[in-house]
Structure formats: structure tokens, C-alpha cells
Tab-separated table of C-alpha atoms and ligand atoms in Angstrom:
chain	number	residue	atom	x	y	z
A	1	UNK	CA	-12.224	-15.755	9.614
A	2	UNK	CA	-9.206	-16.138	11.656
A	3	UNK	CA	-5.371	-14.515	11.373
A	4	UNK	CA	-3.070	-17.431	12.217
A	5	UNK	CA	-0.602	-14.960	11.755
A	6	UNK	CA	0.527	-11.502	11.125
A	7	UNK	CA	4.025	-9.603	10.122
A	8	UNK	CA	4.701	-6.641	9.131
A	9	UNK	CA	8.288	-5.321	8.180
A	10	UNK	CA	8.811	-1.634	7.601
A	11	UNK	CA	5.902	-1.007	4.585
A	12	UNK	CA	5.334	-4.476	4.312
A	13	UNK	CA	3.011	-7.136	5.686
A	14	UNK	CA	1.465	-10.307	4.786
A	15	UNK	CA	-1.365	-12.368	6.903
A	16	UNK	CA	-2.258	-16.134	6.956
A	17	UNK	CA	-6.122	-15.953	7.359
A	18	UNK	CA	-7.443	-19.263	7.844
A	19	UNK	CA	-11.222	-20.600	8.005
A	20	UNK	CA	-12.282	-17.900	4.963
A	21	UNK	CA	-14.093	-18.353	1.705
A	22	UNK	CA	-12.278	-17.061	-1.392
A	23	UNK	CA	-15.020	-14.482	-1.904
A	24	UNK	CA	-14.474	-13.028	1.862
A	25	UNK	CA	-10.301	-12.801	1.077
A	26	UNK	CA	-10.893	-10.895	-2.369
A	27	UNK	CA	-13.796	-8.699	-0.208
A	28	UNK	CA	-10.466	-7.490	2.212
A	29	UNK	CA	-8.705	-6.989	-0.737
A	30	UNK	CA	-10.747	-4.534	-2.456
A	31	UNK	CA	-11.438	-3.184	1.240
A	32	UNK	CA	-7.337	-2.254	1.228
A	33	UNK	CA	-7.275	-0.673	-1.958
A	34	UNK	CA	-10.323	1.833	-2.295
A	35	UNK	CA	-11.327	1.791	1.988
A	36	UNK	CA	-7.857	2.714	3.356
A	37	UNK	CA	-8.354	6.703	3.710
A	38	UNK	CA	-4.447	8.909	3.595
A	39	UNK	CA	-3.847	11.727	3.543
A	40	UNK	CA	-2.340	13.655	0.484
A	41	UNK	CA	-2.191	17.000	-1.199
A	42	UNK	CA	-4.780	17.696	-3.190
A	43	UNK	CA	-4.912	21.553	-3.451
A	44	UNK	CA	-1.610	24.217	-4.120
A	45	UNK	CA	-1.014	27.333	-5.097
A	46	UNK	CA	1.204	28.920	-7.037
A	47	UNK	CA	3.071	32.106	-6.566
A	48	UNK	CA	3.007	34.090	-9.422
A	49	UNK	CA	5.303	36.814	-10.582
A	50	UNK	CA	9.347	38.131	-8.954
A	51	UNK	CA	10.226	35.822	-5.329
A	52	UNK	CA	12.965	37.439	-3.510
A	53	UNK	CA	15.927	36.312	-1.361
A	54	UNK	CA	16.463	38.073	2.245
A	55	UNK	CA	19.883	39.895	0.463
A	56	UNK	CA	17.007	40.986	-2.320
A	57	UNK	CA	18.134	39.082	-5.452
A	58	UNK	CA	15.247	38.598	-7.390
A	59	UNK	CA	14.163	34.824	-9.153
A	60	UNK	CA	11.646	34.506	-11.471
A	61	UNK	CA	8.831	31.790	-10.339
A	62	UNK	CA	8.833	30.088	-13.699
A	63	UNK	CA	10.139	25.797	-13.370
A	64	UNK	CA	10.390	23.878	-17.101
A	65	UNK	CA	7.552	21.779	-16.109
A	66	UNK	CA	4.357	22.557	-16.935
A	67	UNK	CA	3.013	23.370	-13.272
A	68	UNK	CA	0.116	20.637	-14.014
A	69	UNK	CA	2.903	18.288	-13.581
A	70	UNK	CA	4.564	19.508	-9.820
A	71	UNK	CA	0.741	19.730	-8.784
A	72	UNK	CA	0.207	15.770	-9.983
A	73	UNK	CA	3.936	14.759	-8.168
A	74	UNK	CA	3.089	16.084	-4.795
A	75	UNK	CA	-0.382	14.664	-4.889
A	76	UNK	CA	1.458	10.958	-5.515
A	77	UNK	CA	4.139	12.496	-2.492
A	78	UNK	CA	2.853	10.620	-0.213
A	79	UNK	CA	2.128	12.371	3.356
A	80	UNK	CA	2.402	10.996	6.982
A	81	UNK	CA	-1.657	9.723	8.739
A	82	UNK	CA	-1.578	9.880	12.216
A	83	UNK	CA	-2.949	6.224	12.530
A	84	UNK	CA	-3.875	6.056	15.886
A	85	UNK	CA	-6.169	9.330	15.205
A	86	UNK	CA	-7.492	6.699	11.741
A	87	UNK	CA	-8.430	4.673	13.582
A	88	UNK	CA	-9.909	6.181	16.535
A	89	UNK	CA	-11.866	7.651	14.375
A	90	UNK	CA	-10.526	11.781	14.733
A	91	UNK	CA	-9.684	12.078	11.087
A	92	UNK	CA	-12.304	13.281	8.727
A	93	UNK	CA	-13.337	13.599	5.492
A	94	UNK	CA	-13.080	17.138	4.672
A	95	UNK	CA	-17.146	17.267	3.580
A	96	UNK	CA	-17.957	15.701	7.078
A	97	UNK	CA	-15.741	17.751	9.328
A	98	UNK	CA	-16.854	19.838	12.103
A	99	UNK	CA	-14.686	22.792	10.974
A	100	UNK	CA	-17.928	22.726	7.795
A	101	UNK	CA	-14.734	22.298	5.173
A	102	UNK	CA	-12.819	25.511	5.632
A	103	UNK	CA	-9.681	23.088	7.165
A	104	UNK	CA	-8.566	22.098	10.717
A	105	UNK	CA	-6.605	19.900	12.276
A	106	UNK	CA	-8.747	16.307	12.106
A	107	UNK	CA	-8.952	17.170	8.255
A	108	UNK	CA	-5.870	19.081	6.392
A	109	UNK	CA	-2.309	19.277	6.771
A	110	UNK	CA	-0.991	22.593	5.233
A	111	UNK	CA	2.964	22.274	3.831
A	112	UNK	CA	5.689	25.230	1.908
A	113	UNK	CA	7.733	24.931	-0.517
A	114	UNK	CA	10.059	27.422	-1.111
A	115	UNK	CA	12.743	26.715	-3.407
A	116	UNK	CA	15.235	28.776	-5.194
A	117	UNK	CA	17.789	27.556	-8.614
A	118	UNK	CA	19.926	26.232	-9.658
A	119	UNK	CA	18.499	22.965	-7.228
A	120	UNK	CA	16.814	19.569	-7.572
A	121	UNK	CA	13.218	20.479	-5.866
A	122	UNK	CA	12.881	17.040	-3.706
A	123	UNK	CA	9.964	15.990	-1.966
A	124	UNK	CA	12.149	16.511	1.576
A	125	UNK	CA	11.439	20.063	0.730
A	126	UNK	CA	8.068	19.888	1.296
A	127	UNK	CA	7.465	21.631	4.876
A	128	UNK	CA	4.775	21.415	6.956
A	129	UNK	CA	3.315	23.850	8.802
A	130	UNK	CA	3.383	23.012	12.507
A	131	UNK	CA	4.267	19.475	13.847
A	132	UNK	CA	7.697	18.670	11.918
A	133	UNK	CA	7.091	15.336	12.185
A	134	UNK	CA	4.191	15.341	9.388
A	135	UNK	CA	7.210	15.985	6.209
A	136	UNK	CA	7.285	13.617	3.691
A	137	UNK	CA	8.128	10.402	4.228
A	138	UNK	CA	10.446	9.502	1.317
A	139	UNK	CA	12.358	12.952	1.396
A	140	UNK	CA	13.846	12.010	-2.644
A	141	UNK	CA	11.165	12.089	-4.667
A	142	UNK	CA	12.531	14.406	-7.468
A	143	UNK	CA	9.310	17.159	-7.951
A	144	UNK	CA	11.368	19.356	-10.079
A	145	UNK	CA	14.554	21.697	-11.619
A	146	UNK	CA	15.556	24.681	-10.922
A	147	UNK	CA	18.100	26.896	-13.195
A	148	UNK	CA	20.052	30.153	-12.397
A	149	UNK	CA	17.160	32.677	-11.525
A	150	UNK	CA	14.489	30.354	-11.069
A	151	UNK	CA	12.259	30.144	-8.524
A	152	UNK	CA	9.223	27.944	-6.595
A	153	UNK	CA	7.018	29.389	-4.144
A	154	UNK	CA	4.361	27.047	-3.044
A	155	UNK	CA	1.347	26.399	-0.337
A	156	UNK	CA	0.069	22.680	-0.082
A	157	UNK	CA	-2.677	21.376	0.861
A	158	UNK	CA	-3.582	17.022	2.385
A	159	UNK	CA	-6.533	16.570	3.260
A	160	UNK	CA	-7.953	13.211	3.698
A	161	UNK	CA	-9.641	10.493	0.914
A	162	UNK	CA	-9.476	7.473	0.592
A	163	UNK	CA	-8.275	5.141	-2.992
A	164	UNK	CA	-12.475	4.839	-4.297
A	165	UNK	CA	-11.581	8.742	-4.909
A	166	UNK	CA	-7.933	9.073	-6.319
A	167	UNK	CA	-5.270	7.489	-6.738
A	168	UNK	CA	-3.417	9.778	-4.898
A	169	UNK	CA	-5.405	8.354	-1.456
A	170	UNK	CA	-4.355	4.859	-2.269
A	171	UNK	CA	-3.058	4.171	0.937
A	172	UNK	CA	-2.363	0.457	0.380
A	173	UNK	CA	-0.447	-0.950	-2.823
A	174	UNK	CA	0.626	-4.696	-4.126
A	175	UNK	CA	-2.335	-6.252	-2.945
A	176	UNK	CA	-1.291	-10.183	-3.726
A	177	UNK	CA	-2.860	-13.470	-2.166
A	178	UNK	CA	-3.085	-17.033	-3.118
A	179	UNK	CA	-4.556	-20.381	-1.381
A	180	UNK	CA	-1.697	-22.302	1.736
A	181	UNK	CA	-0.678	-25.220	-1.213
A	182	UNK	CA	-0.563	-28.443	0.388
A	183	UNK	CA	2.327	-30.437	-0.424
A	184	UNK	CA	2.479	-34.171	0.283
A	185	UNK	CA	5.707	-36.848	-1.363
A	186	UNK	CA	5.513	-40.174	-1.077
A	187	UNK	CA	8.576	-41.115	-0.552
A	188	UNK	CA	8.209	-44.724	-2.551
A	189	UNK	CA	7.489	-43.289	-5.460
A	190	UNK	CA	10.200	-40.779	-5.632
A	191	UNK	CA	12.114	-41.605	-8.728
A	192	UNK	CA	14.815	-38.600	-8.356
A	193	UNK	CA	14.452	-36.745	-5.707
A	194	UNK	CA	16.976	-34.563	-7.140
A	195	UNK	CA	15.684	-34.338	-10.797
A	196	UNK	CA	12.436	-32.763	-8.727
A	197	UNK	CA	13.665	-30.344	-6.566
A	198	UNK	CA	15.629	-28.875	-9.315
A	199	UNK	CA	12.651	-28.280	-11.632
A	200	UNK	CA	10.562	-25.927	-9.286
A	201	UNK	CA	10.775	-22.828	-9.991
A	202	UNK	CA	9.893	-21.553	-5.901
A	203	UNK	CA	13.045	-24.167	-4.761
A	204	UNK	CA	10.346	-25.498	-2.637
A	205	UNK	CA	12.265	-28.308	-2.027
A	206	UNK	CA	15.422	-30.139	-0.797
A	207	UNK	CA	16.623	-33.102	-0.690
A	208	UNK	CA	18.662	-34.879	2.342
A	209	UNK	CA	20.360	-38.585	1.941
A	210	UNK	CA	17.628	-38.897	-1.036
A	211	UNK	CA	14.874	-38.089	1.037
A	212	UNK	CA	12.581	-35.265	-0.571
A	213	UNK	CA	11.678	-32.600	1.962
A	214	UNK	CA	8.437	-29.988	1.147
A	215	UNK	CA	11.604	-26.400	3.524
A	216	UNK	CA	9.298	-24.252	1.875
A	217	UNK	CA	5.412	-24.344	0.994
A	218	UNK	CA	4.567	-21.366	1.067
A	219	UNK	CA	6.516	-19.758	-1.541
A	220	UNK	CA	4.683	-22.744	-3.609
A	221	UNK	CA	3.233	-21.208	-7.207
A	222	UNK	CA	0.928	-24.705	-7.256
A	223	UNK	CA	2.482	-24.271	-11.502
A	224	UNK	CA	2.580	-28.311	-10.716
A	225	UNK	CA	5.913	-29.261	-12.511
A	226	UNK	CA	6.946	-31.667	-9.706
A	227	UNK	CA	3.771	-33.626	-9.999
A	228	UNK	CA	4.036	-34.105	-13.938
A	229	UNK	CA	4.980	-37.781	-14.361
A	230	UNK	CA	7.927	-37.681	-16.188
A	231	UNK	CA	10.011	-35.338	-13.549
A	232	UNK	CA	9.209	-37.718	-10.193
A	233	UNK	CA	7.435	-40.085	-11.355
A	234	UNK	CA	3.604	-41.005	-10.983
A	235	UNK	CA	1.988	-39.978	-7.793
A	236	UNK	CA	5.584	-39.019	-5.969
A	237	UNK	CA	4.150	-35.424	-5.263
A	238	UNK	CA	0.886	-34.010	-4.812
A	239	UNK	CA	-0.451	-30.866	-4.567
A	240	UNK	CA	-3.897	-29.387	-3.390
A	241	UNK	CA	-4.751	-25.705	-2.726
A	242	UNK	CA	-6.547	-25.517	0.983
A	243	UNK	CA	-9.113	-22.941	-0.197
A	244	UNK	CA	-10.664	-22.215	3.218
A	245	UNK	CA	-6.451	-20.980	4.414
A	246	UNK	CA	-5.277	-17.714	2.092
A	247	UNK	CA	-1.327	-16.062	2.648
A	248	UNK	CA	-2.283	-12.707	1.852
A	249	UNK	CA	0.867	-10.201	0.980
A	250	UNK	CA	0.722	-6.040	0.384
A	251	UNK	CA	2.704	-2.955	1.606
A	252	UNK	CA	1.607	0.545	1.867
A	253	UNK	CA	3.248	3.726	0.842
A	254	UNK	CA	4.446	3.935	4.236
A	255	UNK	CA	1.598	7.066	4.844
A	256	UNK	CA	0.217	4.379	6.870
A	257	UNK	CA	1.517	1.664	8.754
A	258	UNK	CA	0.473	-2.025	7.615
A	259	UNK	CA	-0.803	-2.960	10.491
A	260	UNK	CA	-3.790	0.073	11.097
A	261	UNK	CA	-4.478	-0.906	6.944
A	262	UNK	CA	-5.418	-4.791	8.548
A	263	UNK	CA	-7.265	-3.472	11.272
A	264	UNK	CA	-8.805	-0.792	9.501
A	265	UNK	CA	-9.831	-2.374	6.442
A	266	UNK	CA	-11.804	-5.269	8.453
A	267	UNK	CA	-12.921	-3.085	10.427
A	268	UNK	CA	-14.878	-1.201	8.093
A	269	UNK	CA	-15.720	-4.690	6.389
A	270	UNK	CA	-17.618	-5.420	9.610
A	271	UNK	CA	-19.514	-2.039	9.866
A	272	UNK	CA	-20.556	-2.272	6.238
A	273	UNK	CA	-21.276	-5.851	6.331
A	274	UNK	CA	-23.923	-5.120	10.061
A	275	UNK	CA	-25.133	-1.655	7.865
A	276	UNK	CA	-26.484	-4.797	5.403
A	277	UNK	CA	-27.399	-6.811	7.646
A	278	UNK	CA	-29.396	-4.046	9.391
A	279	UNK	CA	-30.818	-3.007	6.194
A	280	UNK	CA	-32.309	-6.634	4.940
A	281	UNK	CA	-33.774	-6.710	8.596
A	282	UNK	CA	-35.373	-4.356	8.314
A	283	UNK	CA	-37.025	-4.505	4.867
A	284	UNK	CA	-38.870	-8.424	6.237
B	1	LIG	ZN1	-12.139	20.077	9.597
């Protein structure tokens, strides 16, 4: 398996793999979704009873939403994960941490949420205990609307986890891949270049002085409309899928950067296959 090209743009990643078999690329897809860890809120404490502000005004600790819904929204709010520490193995699952699950900087982030109505409570209102860089990545995710004299006081804790445990720990989304198409044009057999270009749903072709040019092969979805004899002429265009070279696209929720996700998933697979090889050799 080789990486020919990797493009990272914000939360999106594009990787071109060559010298790879379909099962390997699918294992990588599954690892990105299920194995790449991230921090996510999985424990909250909601203050009950009256909440007083500095002037002595009291607010009811009640909201129009059930506590479970607020907990669910907080758990799906992306919070930053220290990618450097993650790749170095410094971030730990709570049950594997040296603190024995009591909570430390290697396995948890603590937040407070203290708002009084009338207002809309957003993800950006979560305040980390400690480094301000740990504030949620998207500040404008609505959590709940408070009316007059309503208040909310929550202490939330984020832990490390991965997607196979729960969707709140799934850092990578919208994962897709396809074999890189090989498109060849036999210009002598092209009857109507403009017609072939116009019928392509992904604008793969352009026409220059009646010559059909493959200008964007990576956009091809292998629909083979261009191979249709009524559109292109017999044998004018041939589309093949190269099943050893794949175009792979994905995005993250922002908690982990795409390059870290790729590196972690590949390292994870290498380690897992290494373990498997060891087990096989030991069982002989
Ligand atoms: Zn710990």
C-alpha cells in the first residue's frame, strides 16, 4: 500500500492509495470510523434547585427540554482532542489510564455550563476547567432555549473513546472511496464529442476543436454513459476501474484533524495485523 497523494483542507481529507487491494482499503475505512479515538462528553451533573446570580436574583433550574435531550446534545458536541498527545499514546481511555479511572489530564476534560434566561444556550457557553483552547470547536450549536427566570448549571466531563463504543466518539464521517477510473478515448471513432461531454453527469470531458479531452477523470463515477454507443459512437470511449488505485475521501467533526486520523488508523491496522501475525506464528 502506497499513499500517492494526500490533500488536507480544513476538516476534509483526500487520499490517493496505489498498490492496494479492495479489502485493505475497506479495512482502512472501517478503522477510520471505528478506531480513531476522540474526546467527547459522556458524563454530566445537572444542578437542581434555585440558582442565584451576583445580585441575589434567583432562577429556577428548569428548561423546556428533558435532561436526557440536553445530555445527548452535549455528548455530540465536538470538543478538541490533543492530536499530538493522541499519536504519542499519551491520551488514555479512562479504564486504561494510570489514574485508575479517577480522572486526570490524560483521560478527561471538565467543563461547566452556567447560563440564565432569557437566552439560547450554545455549545460555546461550555467553559473548560483549565486551558481555554479546550472550548468546543463549533461555538454555535444550540443546546436549549431558556425563558425568563430559567437557569442552567451543569458540570460536564469528556473522556476519550472510539466510534465502535458509541457514535459520540466517532471522529470521522462521510467516508467514501472509489477505484480511480481509467478513461481512454479513440478520437477516430468519436462521432460527436460535444454530445459525449454534454451527457456526462460529472463533467469529466471538455471539447477543444471537436477533440474530446478527458479533463477531470477523478470526478468519473463509472456510470459509463459515455460508452453508450448511441451517445459516443461504437468504441469511442472506454472506461475501466483500476482496482489497485483508490481515491479516498472523508471528513472529521473537527475534534481530530484529518492527517492525524489517517496516521492513527494506519498505525492501528499495522499493529493489529502485527498482533495477528504473532498469534498465528505462536499457534503453529
Ligand atoms: Zn487518567
